[in-house]
PDB file of C-alpha atoms in Angstrom:
ATOM      1  CA  UNK A 156      -0.038   0.063   0.015  1.00  0.00           C
ATOM      2  CA  UNK A 157       1.366   3.401  -0.969  1.00  0.00           C
ATOM      3  CA  UNK A 158       0.764   6.038   1.641  1.00  0.00           C
ATOM      4  CA  UNK A 159       1.298   9.837   1.373  1.00  0.00           C
ATOM      5  CA  UNK A 160       1.695  12.020   4.430  1.00  0.00           C
ATOM      6  CA  UNK A 161       1.129  15.785   3.976  1.00  0.00           C
ATOM      7  CA  UNK A 162       2.124  17.780   7.016  1.00  0.00           C
ATOM      8  CA  UNK A 163       4.187  20.974   7.361  1.00  0.00           C
ATOM      9  CA  UNK A 164       5.587  19.790  10.736  1.00  0.00           C
ATOM     10  CA  UNK A 165       8.647  17.630  10.183  1.00  0.00           C
ATOM     11  CA  UNK A 166       8.438  16.260  13.751  1.00  0.00           C
ATOM     12  CA  UNK A 167       4.768  15.251  13.519  1.00  0.00           C
ATOM     13  CA  UNK A 168       5.201  13.733  10.017  1.00  0.00           C
ATOM     14  CA  UNK A 169       8.238  11.715  11.227  1.00  0.00           C
ATOM     15  CA  UNK A 170       6.181  10.269  14.171  1.00  0.00           C
ATOM     16  CA  UNK A 171       3.402   9.258  11.789  1.00  0.00           C
ATOM     17  CA  UNK A 172       5.869   7.814   9.192  1.00  0.00           C
ATOM     18  CA  UNK A 173       7.765   5.889  11.891  1.00  0.00           C
ATOM     19  CA  UNK A 174       4.549   4.381  13.240  1.00  0.00           C
ATOM     20  CA  UNK A 175       3.439   3.339   9.787  1.00  0.00           C
ATOM     21  CA  UNK A 176       6.767   1.724   9.024  1.00  0.00           C
ATOM     22  CA  UNK A 177       6.728  -0.133  12.347  1.00  0.00           C
ATOM     23  CA  UNK A 178       3.295  -1.432  11.336  1.00  0.00           C
ATOM     24  CA  UNK A 179       4.813  -2.814   8.169  1.00  0.00           C
ATOM     25  CA  UNK A 180       3.829  -0.075   5.711  1.00  0.00           C
ATOM     26  CA  UNK A 181       7.069   0.514   3.846  1.00  0.00           C
ATOM     27  CA  UNK A 182       5.947   2.567   0.902  1.00  0.00           C
ATOM     28  CA  UNK A 183       5.446   5.873   2.688  1.00  0.00           C
ATOM     29  CA  UNK A 184       6.229   9.308   1.216  1.00  0.00           C
ATOM     30  CA  UNK A 185       6.144  12.501   3.248  1.00  0.00           C
ATOM     31  CA  UNK A 186       5.423  16.021   1.779  1.00  0.00           C
ATOM     32  CA  UNK A 187       6.366  18.877   4.131  1.00  0.00           C
ATOM     33  CA  UNK A 188       5.412  21.566   1.654  1.00  0.00           C
ATOM     34  CA  UNK A 189       1.845  22.002   0.226  1.00  0.00           C
ATOM     35  CA  UNK A 190       2.828  24.035  -2.756  1.00  0.00           C
ATOM     36  CA  UNK A 191       1.971  22.010  -5.836  1.00  0.00           C
ATOM     37  CA  UNK A 192       0.707  19.168  -3.712  1.00  0.00           C
ATOM     38  CA  UNK A 193      -2.090  18.161  -6.050  1.00  0.00           C
ATOM     39  CA  UNK A 194       0.346  17.508  -8.904  1.00  0.00           C
ATOM     40  CA  UNK A 195       2.817  15.695  -6.665  1.00  0.00           C
ATOM     41  CA  UNK A 196       0.127  13.474  -5.215  1.00  0.00           C
ATOM     42  CA  UNK A 197      -1.266  12.806  -8.685  1.00  0.00           C
ATOM     43  CA  UNK A 198       2.226  11.751  -9.840  1.00  0.00           C
ATOM     44  CA  UNK A 199       2.737   9.525  -6.761  1.00  0.00           C
ATOM     45  CA  UNK A 200      -0.781   8.018  -7.011  1.00  0.00           C
ATOM     46  CA  UNK A 201      -0.966   6.914  -3.363  1.00  0.00           C
ATOM     47  CA  UNK A 202      -3.616   4.549  -2.044  1.00  0.00           C
ATOM     48  CA  UNK A 203      -4.161   6.701   1.094  1.00  0.00           C
ATOM     49  CA  UNK A 204      -3.369  10.336   1.816  1.00  0.00           C
ATOM     50  CA  UNK A 205      -3.006  11.448   5.465  1.00  0.00           C
ATOM     51  CA  UNK A 206      -3.105  15.223   5.690  1.00  0.00           C
ATOM     52  CA  UNK A 207      -2.841  17.562   8.674  1.00  0.00           C
ATOM     53  CA  UNK A 208      -5.780  19.999   8.651  1.00  0.00           C
ATOM     54  CA  UNK A 209      -5.008  21.860  11.830  1.00  0.00           C
ATOM     55  CA  UNK A 210      -6.573  25.316  11.467  1.00  0.00           C
ATOM     56  CA  UNK A 211      -7.692  24.572   7.949  1.00  0.00           C
ATOM     57  CA  UNK A 212      -8.648  27.340   5.582  1.00  0.00           C
ATOM     58  CA  UNK A 213     -11.664  26.806   3.392  1.00  0.00           C
ATOM     59  CA  UNK A 214      -9.382  26.574   0.358  1.00  0.00           C
ATOM     60  CA  UNK A 215      -7.366  23.816   1.963  1.00  0.00           C
ATOM     61  CA  UNK A 216     -10.461  21.835   2.725  1.00  0.00           C
ATOM     62  CA  UNK A 217     -11.700  22.280  -0.836  1.00  0.00           C
ATOM     63  CA  UNK A 218      -8.322  21.111  -2.103  1.00  0.00           C
ATOM     64  CA  UNK A 219      -8.421  17.922   0.017  1.00  0.00           C
ATOM     65  CA  UNK A 220     -11.983  17.129  -1.154  1.00  0.00           C
ATOM     66  CA  UNK A 221     -11.006  17.731  -4.776  1.00  0.00           C
ATOM     67  CA  UNK A 222      -7.906  15.572  -4.458  1.00  0.00           C
ATOM     68  CA  UNK A 223      -9.915  12.758  -2.870  1.00  0.00           C
ATOM     69  CA  UNK A 224     -12.456  12.901  -5.716  1.00  0.00           C
ATOM     70  CA  UNK A 225      -9.871  13.218  -8.469  1.00  0.00           C
ATOM     71  CA  UNK A 226      -7.712  10.325  -7.195  1.00  0.00           C
ATOM     72  CA  UNK A 227     -10.724   8.172  -6.224  1.00  0.00           C
ATOM     73  CA  UNK A 228      -8.778   7.451  -3.076  1.00  0.00           C
ATOM     74  CA  UNK A 229      -9.512   8.106   0.575  1.00  0.00           C
ATOM     75  CA  UNK A 230      -8.002  11.072   2.278  1.00  0.00           C
ATOM     76  CA  UNK A 231      -7.849  11.167   6.032  1.00  0.00           C
ATOM     77  CA  UNK A 232      -7.246  14.368   7.881  1.00  0.00           C
ATOM     78  CA  UNK A 233      -6.668  15.354  11.452  1.00  0.00           C
ATOM     79  CA  UNK A 234      -8.626  18.464  12.440  1.00  0.00           C
ATOM     80  CA  UNK A 235      -7.815  20.087  15.785  1.00  0.00           C
TER      81      UNK A 235
END
């Protein structure tokens, strides 16, 4: 399973990535910068996208929903 993590916090992304790898998920890619994320995710074609949505702007939420629809893949987000 190919998993993409989108989080601007390197520490938080590393914790998530380490946990996934310990659980046996070895195909994990982390994106720390959201610029051009739609194209990068489309190129990667992950099975699952985990994205940090802390303090999300409306545009960011719309982008996540559009990505999920376009990729026909689930996107899970953490909202605080």
